[in-house]
Amino acid sequence: MLTAAEWGIVSLSLQVGGVAVLASLPFAFALAWVLARGRFPGKILLDGLVHLPLVVPPVVTGWLLLLAFAPAGPFGGWLESWFGVSVLFRWTGAAIAAAVMALPLMVRAMRLSIEAVDRRLEGAARTLGASRWRTFLTITLPLSLPGILAGAVLGFARALGEFGATITFVSNVPGETETLPLAIYAALQVPGGEAMVLRLSVISVLLSLAALVASELIARRAGRGMHVL
């Protein structure tokens, strides 16, 4: 059984992961659409920048976020001067770090789904008088929706496991930024913390496994749907 403090850690992790996915979802879909359908100079560079968090050390990503959102940084200064808020040492900062680290996986899944949409169906809709927006809303979006959902679930799983960028960016503040990975790491540093590590690790594995299974089920259903079409 988890203690009240451990339930709080689980709740905070779910909150951070959910907010991270919801906040990054529009950007992930826009980037996936541009990479799937766009033809422009620098597309390879944009693709590399989107997937950069997957290959650089997470500590580097966290350090760059710290520079960007510090009071003297471009985003941090804007937030503080216009809204009087700061994301440093706050759960919102943890959500930003999780969103940045989850974005590449979301973009990749969504891009593959968009590329799998038969362009002939879109062309047929246009020849029947449908506008671009109507074609998008009635043809492209429904057919790519399973990939969007799968990407969101994968992003959520990645957000739950985020550690390096989060601890570098917003540190480990109990009750504020201490998500499951950070709590497990902190418990490892305390004598006699093995029981807490075990409990939190089991919860972390179960949540991540559930997200991966859900993503696979969505992908299989999408594959059957495309096969029928």
Coordinates of N, CA, C and O in Angstrom, one line a residue, residues 36-161:
A36 N 5.0 15.9 -42.8 CA 4.4 14.9 -43.7 C 4.0 15.4 -45.1 O 4.2 14.8 -46.1
R37 N 3.6 16.7 -45.1 CA 3.0 17.2 -46.3 C 3.8 18.4 -46.9 O 3.6 18.7 -48.1
G38 N 4.7 19.0 -46.1 CA 5.4 20.1 -46.6 C 6.5 19.8 -47.5 O 7.1 18.7 -47.5
R39 N 6.8 20.7 -48.4 CA 7.9 20.6 -49.4 C 8.6 22.0 -49.3 O 8.2 22.9 -50.0
F40 N 9.7 22.1 -48.6 CA 10.4 23.4 -48.5 C 11.8 23.2 -48.1 O 12.2 22.2 -47.5
P41 N 12.7 24.2 -48.4 CA 14.1 24.1 -48.0 C 14.2 24.1 -46.5 O 13.5 24.8 -45.8
G42 N 15.1 23.3 -46.0 CA 15.3 23.2 -44.6 C 14.4 22.2 -43.8 O 14.4 22.2 -42.6
K43 N 13.7 21.4 -44.6 CA 12.8 20.4 -44.0 C 13.6 19.4 -43.2 O 13.2 19.0 -42.1
I44 N 14.7 19.0 -43.7 CA 15.6 18.0 -43.0 C 16.1 18.6 -41.7 O 16.1 17.9 -40.6
L45 N 16.4 19.9 -41.7 CA 16.9 20.6 -40.5 C 15.8 20.6 -39.5 O 16.0 20.4 -38.3
L46 N 14.6 21.0 -39.9 CA 13.5 21.0 -39.0 C 13.2 19.7 -38.4 O 13.0 19.5 -37.2
D47 N 13.3 18.6 -39.2 CA 13.1 17.3 -38.7 C 14.1 16.9 -37.7 O 13.8 16.3 -36.6
G48 N 15.4 17.3 -37.9 CA 16.4 17.1 -36.9 C 16.2 17.8 -35.6 O 16.4 17.3 -34.6
L49 N 15.8 19.1 -35.7 CA 15.5 19.8 -34.5 C 14.4 19.3 -33.7 O 14.5 19.2 -32.4
V50 N 13.4 18.8 -34.4 CA 12.2 18.2 -33.6 C 12.7 17.0 -32.9 O 12.2 16.7 -31.7
H51 N 13.5 16.1 -33.5 CA 13.9 14.9 -32.8 C 15.2 15.0 -32.0 O 15.7 14.0 -31.5
L52 N 15.7 16.2 -31.9 CA 17.0 16.4 -31.1 C 16.9 16.0 -29.7 O 17.8 15.4 -29.2
P53 N 15.7 16.2 -29.0 CA 15.7 15.8 -27.6 C 15.8 14.3 -27.4 O 16.1 13.8 -26.3
L54 N 15.6 13.5 -28.5 CA 15.8 12.0 -28.4 C 17.2 11.6 -28.3 O 17.5 10.5 -27.8
V55 N 18.1 12.4 -28.8 CA 19.5 12.0 -29.0 C 20.5 12.8 -28.1 O 21.6 12.3 -27.7
V56 N 20.2 14.0 -27.7 CA 21.1 14.8 -26.8 C 20.8 14.4 -25.4 O 19.7 13.9 -25.0
P57 N 21.8 14.5 -24.5 CA 21.5 14.1 -23.1 C 20.4 15.0 -22.5 O 20.3 16.2 -22.8
P58 N 19.5 14.4 -21.8 CA 18.4 15.1 -21.2 C 18.9 16.3 -20.3 O 18.2 17.3 -20.2
V59 N 20.0 16.2 -19.7 CA 20.6 17.3 -18.9 C 20.8 18.5 -19.8 O 20.6 19.6 -19.3
V60 N 21.2 18.3 -21.0 CA 21.4 19.4 -21.9 C 20.1 20.1 -22.2 O 20.0 21.3 -22.2
T61 N 19.1 19.3 -22.5 CA 17.8 19.9 -22.7 C 17.3 20.7 -21.5 O 16.7 21.8 -21.7
G62 N 17.5 20.1 -20.3 CA 17.1 20.8 -19.1 C 17.8 22.1 -19.0 O 17.3 23.2 -18.5
W63 N 19.1 22.1 -19.3 CA 19.9 23.3 -19.2 C 19.5 24.4 -20.1 O 19.4 25.6 -19.8
L64 N 19.1 24.0 -21.4 CA 18.6 25.0 -22.3 C 17.3 25.5 -21.9 O 17.0 26.7 -22.1
L65 N 16.4 24.7 -21.3 CA 15.2 25.2 -20.8 C 15.4 26.2 -19.7 O 14.7 27.2 -19.5
L66 N 16.4 25.9 -18.8 CA 16.7 26.8 -17.7 C 17.2 28.1 -18.3 O 16.8 29.2 -17.7
L67 N 18.0 28.1 -19.3 CA 18.4 29.4 -19.9 C 17.2 30.2 -20.5 O 17.1 31.4 -20.4
A68 N 16.3 29.4 -21.1 CA 15.2 30.0 -21.8 C 14.2 30.6 -20.9 O 13.6 31.7 -21.1
F69 N 13.9 29.9 -19.7 CA 12.9 30.3 -18.8 C 13.4 31.0 -17.5 O 12.6 31.2 -16.6
A70 N 14.7 31.2 -17.4 CA 15.2 32.0 -16.3 C 14.7 33.4 -16.4 O 14.2 33.9 -17.5
P71 N 14.7 34.1 -15.3 CA 14.2 35.5 -15.3 C 14.8 36.4 -16.4 O 14.2 37.3 -16.9
A72 N 16.1 36.1 -16.7 CA 16.8 36.9 -17.7 C 16.7 36.3 -19.1 O 17.2 36.8 -20.1
G73 N 16.0 35.1 -19.2 CA 15.8 34.4 -20.5 C 14.7 35.0 -21.3 O 13.9 35.8 -20.8
P74 N 14.7 34.6 -22.6 CA 13.6 35.2 -23.5 C 12.2 34.9 -23.1 O 11.3 35.7 -23.1
F75 N 12.0 33.6 -22.7 CA 10.6 33.3 -22.3 C 10.3 33.6 -20.8 O 9.2 34.0 -20.5
G76 N 11.3 33.3 -20.0 CA 11.1 33.6 -18.6 C 10.9 35.1 -18.3 O 10.1 35.5 -17.5
G77 N 11.7 36.0 -19.0 CA 11.5 37.4 -18.8 C 10.2 37.9 -19.3 O 9.5 38.7 -18.6
W78 N 9.7 37.3 -20.4 CA 8.4 37.7 -20.9 C 7.3 37.2 -20.0 O 6.3 38.0 -19.7
L79 N 7.3 36.0 -19.4 CA 6.3 35.5 -18.5 C 6.3 36.4 -17.2 O 5.2 36.7 -16.7
E80 N 7.5 36.8 -16.8 CA 7.5 37.5 -15.5 C 7.1 39.0 -15.7 O 6.4 39.5 -14.8
S81 N 7.4 39.6 -16.8 CA 7.1 41.0 -17.0 C 5.6 41.1 -17.4 O 5.0 42.1 -17.0
W82 N 5.0 40.2 -18.1 CA 3.6 40.3 -18.6 C 2.6 39.7 -17.6 O 1.5 40.2 -17.4
F83 N 3.0 38.6 -17.0 CA 2.1 37.9 -16.1 C 2.5 37.7 -14.7 O 1.8 37.3 -13.9
G84 N 3.8 38.1 -14.4 CA 4.3 38.0 -13.1 C 4.4 36.6 -12.5 O 4.3 36.4 -11.3
V85 N 4.7 35.6 -13.4 CA 4.8 34.2 -13.0 C 6.1 33.7 -13.4 O 6.8 34.2 -14.3
S86 N 6.5 32.6 -12.8 CA 7.8 31.9 -13.1 C 7.5 30.4 -13.1 O 6.7 30.0 -12.2
V87 N 8.1 29.7 -14.0 CA 7.9 28.2 -14.0 C 9.0 27.5 -13.3 O 9.0 26.3 -13.2
L88 N 10.0 28.2 -12.8 CA 11.1 27.6 -12.1 C 10.7 27.1 -10.8 O 10.0 27.7 -10.0
F89 N 11.1 25.8 -10.5 CA 10.8 25.2 -9.2 C 9.3 25.0 -9.1 O 8.8 24.9 -7.9
R90 N 8.5 24.9 -10.2 CA 7.1 24.8 -10.1 C 6.7 23.5 -11.0 O 7.5 23.1 -11.9
W91 N 5.5 23.0 -10.7 CA 5.1 21.8 -11.4 C 4.9 22.1 -12.9 O 5.0 21.3 -13.8
T92 N 4.5 23.4 -13.2 CA 4.4 23.8 -14.6 C 5.7 23.7 -15.3 O 5.7 23.4 -16.5
G93 N 6.8 24.0 -14.7 CA 8.1 23.8 -15.3 C 8.4 22.3 -15.6 O 8.9 22.0 -16.6
A94 N 8.0 21.5 -14.6 CA 8.1 20.0 -14.9 C 7.3 19.6 -16.1 O 7.7 18.7 -16.9
A95 N 6.1 20.2 -16.2 CA 5.3 19.8 -17.4 C 5.9 20.3 -18.7 O 5.8 19.6 -19.7
I96 N 6.6 21.5 -18.7 CA 7.3 21.9 -19.9 C 8.4 21.0 -20.2 O 8.6 20.7 -21.4
A97 N 9.2 20.6 -19.3 CA 10.3 19.7 -19.5 C 9.8 18.3 -20.1 O 10.3 17.8 -21.1
A98 N 8.7 17.8 -19.5 CA 8.1 16.6 -20.0 C 7.5 16.7 -21.4 O 7.7 15.8 -22.2
A99 N 6.9 17.9 -21.7 CA 6.4 18.1 -23.0 C 7.5 18.1 -24.1 O 7.3 17.6 -25.2
V100 N 8.6 18.8 -23.8 CA 9.7 18.9 -24.7 C 10.3 17.5 -25.0 O 10.6 17.2 -26.2
M101 N 10.4 16.7 -24.0 CA 11.0 15.4 -24.1 C 10.0 14.4 -24.8 O 10.4 13.5 -25.5
A102 N 8.7 14.6 -24.7 CA 7.7 13.8 -25.3 C 7.4 14.1 -26.7 O 6.9 13.3 -27.5
L103 N 7.7 15.4 -27.1 CA 7.3 15.9 -28.4 C 7.8 15.1 -29.6 O 7.0 14.8 -30.5
P104 N 9.0 14.7 -29.6 CA 9.5 13.9 -30.8 C 8.7 12.6 -31.0 O 8.4 12.3 -32.1
L105 N 8.4 11.9 -29.9 CA 7.6 10.6 -30.1 C 6.2 10.9 -30.6 O 5.7 10.2 -31.5
M106 N 5.6 12.0 -30.1 CA 4.3 12.3 -30.6 C 4.3 12.7 -32.1 O 3.5 12.3 -32.9
V107 N 5.3 13.5 -32.4 CA 5.4 14.0 -33.8 C 5.6 12.8 -34.8 O 5.0 12.7 -35.8
R108 N 6.5 11.9 -34.4 CA 6.8 10.7 -35.2 C 5.5 9.9 -35.5 O 5.2 9.5 -36.6
A109 N 4.8 9.5 -34.4 CA 3.6 8.7 -34.6 C 2.5 9.4 -35.4 O 1.9 8.8 -36.3
M110 N 2.4 10.7 -35.2 CA 1.4 11.5 -36.0 C 1.8 11.6 -37.4 O 0.9 11.5 -38.3
R111 N 3.0 11.8 -37.6 CA 3.5 12.0 -39.0 C 3.3 10.7 -39.8 O 2.8 10.8 -41.0
L112 N 3.6 9.6 -39.2 CA 3.4 8.3 -39.9 C 1.9 8.1 -40.2 O 1.5 7.6 -41.3
S113 N 1.0 8.5 -39.3 CA -0.4 8.4 -39.5 C -0.9 9.3 -40.7 O -1.7 8.9 -41.5
I114 N -0.4 10.5 -40.7 CA -0.8 11.4 -41.8 C -0.3 10.9 -43.1 O -1.0 11.0 -44.1
E115 N 0.9 10.4 -43.2 CA 1.5 9.9 -44.4 C 0.8 8.7 -44.9 O 0.8 8.4 -46.1
A116 N 0.1 8.0 -44.0 CA -0.6 6.8 -44.4 C -2.0 7.1 -45.0 O -2.6 6.2 -45.6
V117 N -2.5 8.3 -44.9 CA -3.8 8.7 -45.4 C -3.6 8.7 -47.0 O -2.7 9.3 -47.5
D118 N -4.6 8.0 -47.6 CA -4.6 8.0 -49.1 C -4.9 9.3 -49.7 O -6.0 9.8 -49.5
R119 N -4.0 9.9 -50.4 CA -4.2 11.3 -51.0 C -5.3 11.2 -52.0 O -5.9 12.3 -52.3
R120 N -5.6 10.1 -52.6 CA -6.6 10.0 -53.6 C -8.0 10.2 -53.0 O -8.9 10.8 -53.6
L121 N -8.2 9.8 -51.7 CA -9.5 10.1 -51.0 C -9.6 11.6 -50.9 O -10.7 12.1 -51.1
E122 N -8.6 12.3 -50.5 CA -8.6 13.7 -50.4 C -8.9 14.4 -51.7 O -9.7 15.3 -51.8
G123 N -8.3 13.9 -52.8 CA -8.5 14.4 -54.1 C -9.9 14.2 -54.6 O -10.5 15.1 -55.2
A124 N -10.5 13.0 -54.3 CA -11.9 12.8 -54.6 C -12.8 13.7 -53.9 O -13.8 14.2 -54.5
A125 N -12.6 14.0 -52.7 CA -13.4 14.9 -51.9 C -13.3 16.3 -52.5 O -14.3 17.0 -52.6
R126 N -12.1 16.7 -52.9 CA -12.0 18.1 -53.5 C -12.7 18.2 -54.9 O -13.3 19.2 -55.2
T127 N -12.7 17.1 -55.7 CA -13.3 17.1 -57.0 C -14.9 17.2 -56.8 O -15.6 17.6 -57.7
L128 N -15.4 16.7 -55.7 CA -16.8 16.7 -55.4 C -17.2 18.1 -54.8 O -18.4 18.2 -54.4
G129 N -16.3 19.0 -54.7 CA -16.7 20.3 -54.2 C -16.3 20.7 -52.8 O -16.6 21.7 -52.3
A130 N -15.7 19.8 -52.1 CA -15.3 20.0 -50.7 C -14.2 21.0 -50.6 O -13.2 20.9 -51.4
S131 N -14.2 21.9 -49.7 CA -13.1 22.8 -49.5 C -11.9 22.1 -48.8 O -12.1 21.0 -48.4
R132 N -10.8 22.8 -48.7 CA -9.7 22.2 -48.0 C -10.0 21.9 -46.6 O -9.6 20.8 -46.1
W133 N -10.6 22.8 -45.9 CA -10.9 22.6 -44.5 C -11.9 21.4 -44.3 O -11.8 20.6 -43.4
R134 N -12.9 21.4 -45.2 CA -13.9 20.3 -45.1 C -13.3 19.0 -45.4 O -13.6 18.0 -44.7
T135 N -12.4 18.9 -46.4 CA -11.6 17.7 -46.7 C -10.8 17.3 -45.5 O -10.7 16.1 -45.1
F136 N -10.1 18.3 -44.9 CA -9.3 17.9 -43.7 C -10.1 17.4 -42.6 O -9.8 16.4 -41.9
L137 N -11.3 18.0 -42.3 CA -12.1 17.7 -41.1 C -12.8 16.4 -41.3 O -13.1 15.6 -40.4
T138 N -13.2 16.0 -42.6 CA -14.0 14.9 -42.8 C -13.2 13.7 -43.4 O -13.7 12.5 -43.3
I139 N -12.0 13.9 -43.9 CA -11.2 12.8 -44.5 C -9.9 12.6 -43.7 O -9.7 11.6 -43.1
T140 N -9.1 13.7 -43.8 CA -7.7 13.5 -43.3 C -7.7 13.3 -41.8 O -7.0 12.4 -41.3
L141 N -8.4 14.2 -41.0 CA -8.4 14.1 -39.6 C -8.9 12.8 -39.0 O -8.3 12.1 -38.2
P142 N -10.1 12.3 -39.5 CA -10.6 11.0 -39.0 C -9.7 9.9 -39.3 O -9.5 9.0 -38.4
L143 N -9.1 9.8 -40.5 CA -8.2 8.7 -40.8 C -6.9 8.8 -40.1 O -6.3 7.7 -39.8
S144 N -6.4 10.0 -39.7 CA -5.2 10.1 -38.9 C -5.4 10.1 -37.4 O -4.4 10.1 -36.7
L145 N -6.6 10.1 -37.0 CA -6.9 10.2 -35.6 C -6.3 9.1 -34.7 O -5.8 9.3 -33.6
P146 N -6.3 7.8 -35.2 CA -5.7 6.8 -34.4 C -4.2 7.0 -34.2 O -3.7 6.8 -33.1
G147 N -3.5 7.6 -35.2 CA -2.1 7.9 -35.0 C -1.9 9.1 -34.0 O -0.9 9.1 -33.2
I148 N -2.8 10.0 -34.0 CA -2.8 11.1 -33.1 C -3.0 10.6 -31.7 O -2.2 11.0 -30.7
L149 N -3.9 9.7 -31.5 CA -4.2 9.2 -30.1 C -3.0 8.3 -29.7 O -2.6 8.4 -28.5
A150 N -2.4 7.5 -30.6 CA -1.3 6.7 -30.3 C -0.1 7.6 -29.9 O 0.6 7.3 -28.9
G151 N 0.1 8.7 -30.6 CA 1.2 9.6 -30.3 C 1.0 10.2 -28.9 O 2.0 10.4 -28.2
A152 N -0.3 10.6 -28.6 CA -0.5 11.2 -27.3 C -0.3 10.2 -26.2 O 0.3 10.6 -25.2
V153 N -0.6 9.0 -26.4 CA -0.4 8.0 -25.4 C 1.1 7.7 -25.2 O 1.6 7.6 -24.0
L154 N 1.8 7.6 -26.3 CA 3.3 7.4 -26.2 C 3.9 8.6 -25.5 O 4.8 8.5 -24.7
G155 N 3.4 9.8 -25.8 CA 4.0 11.0 -25.2 C 3.7 11.0 -23.7 O 4.6 11.5 -22.9
F156 N 2.5 10.6 -23.3 CA 2.2 10.5 -21.9 C 3.1 9.5 -21.2 O 3.6 9.8 -20.1
A157 N 3.4 8.4 -21.8 CA 4.3 7.4 -21.2 C 5.7 8.0 -21.1 O 6.4 7.8 -20.0
R158 N 6.1 8.7 -22.1 CA 7.5 9.3 -22.0 C 7.5 10.4 -20.9 O 8.5 10.6 -20.2
A159 N 6.4 11.2 -20.8 CA 6.4 12.2 -19.8 C 6.4 11.7 -18.4 O 7.0 12.2 -17.5
L160 N 5.8 10.5 -18.2 CA 5.8 9.9 -16.9 C 7.3 9.5 -16.5 O 7.6 9.5 -15.3
G161 N 8.1 9.1 -17.4 CA 9.4 8.7 -17.2 C 10.5 9.7 -17.2 O 11.7 9.4 -17.1

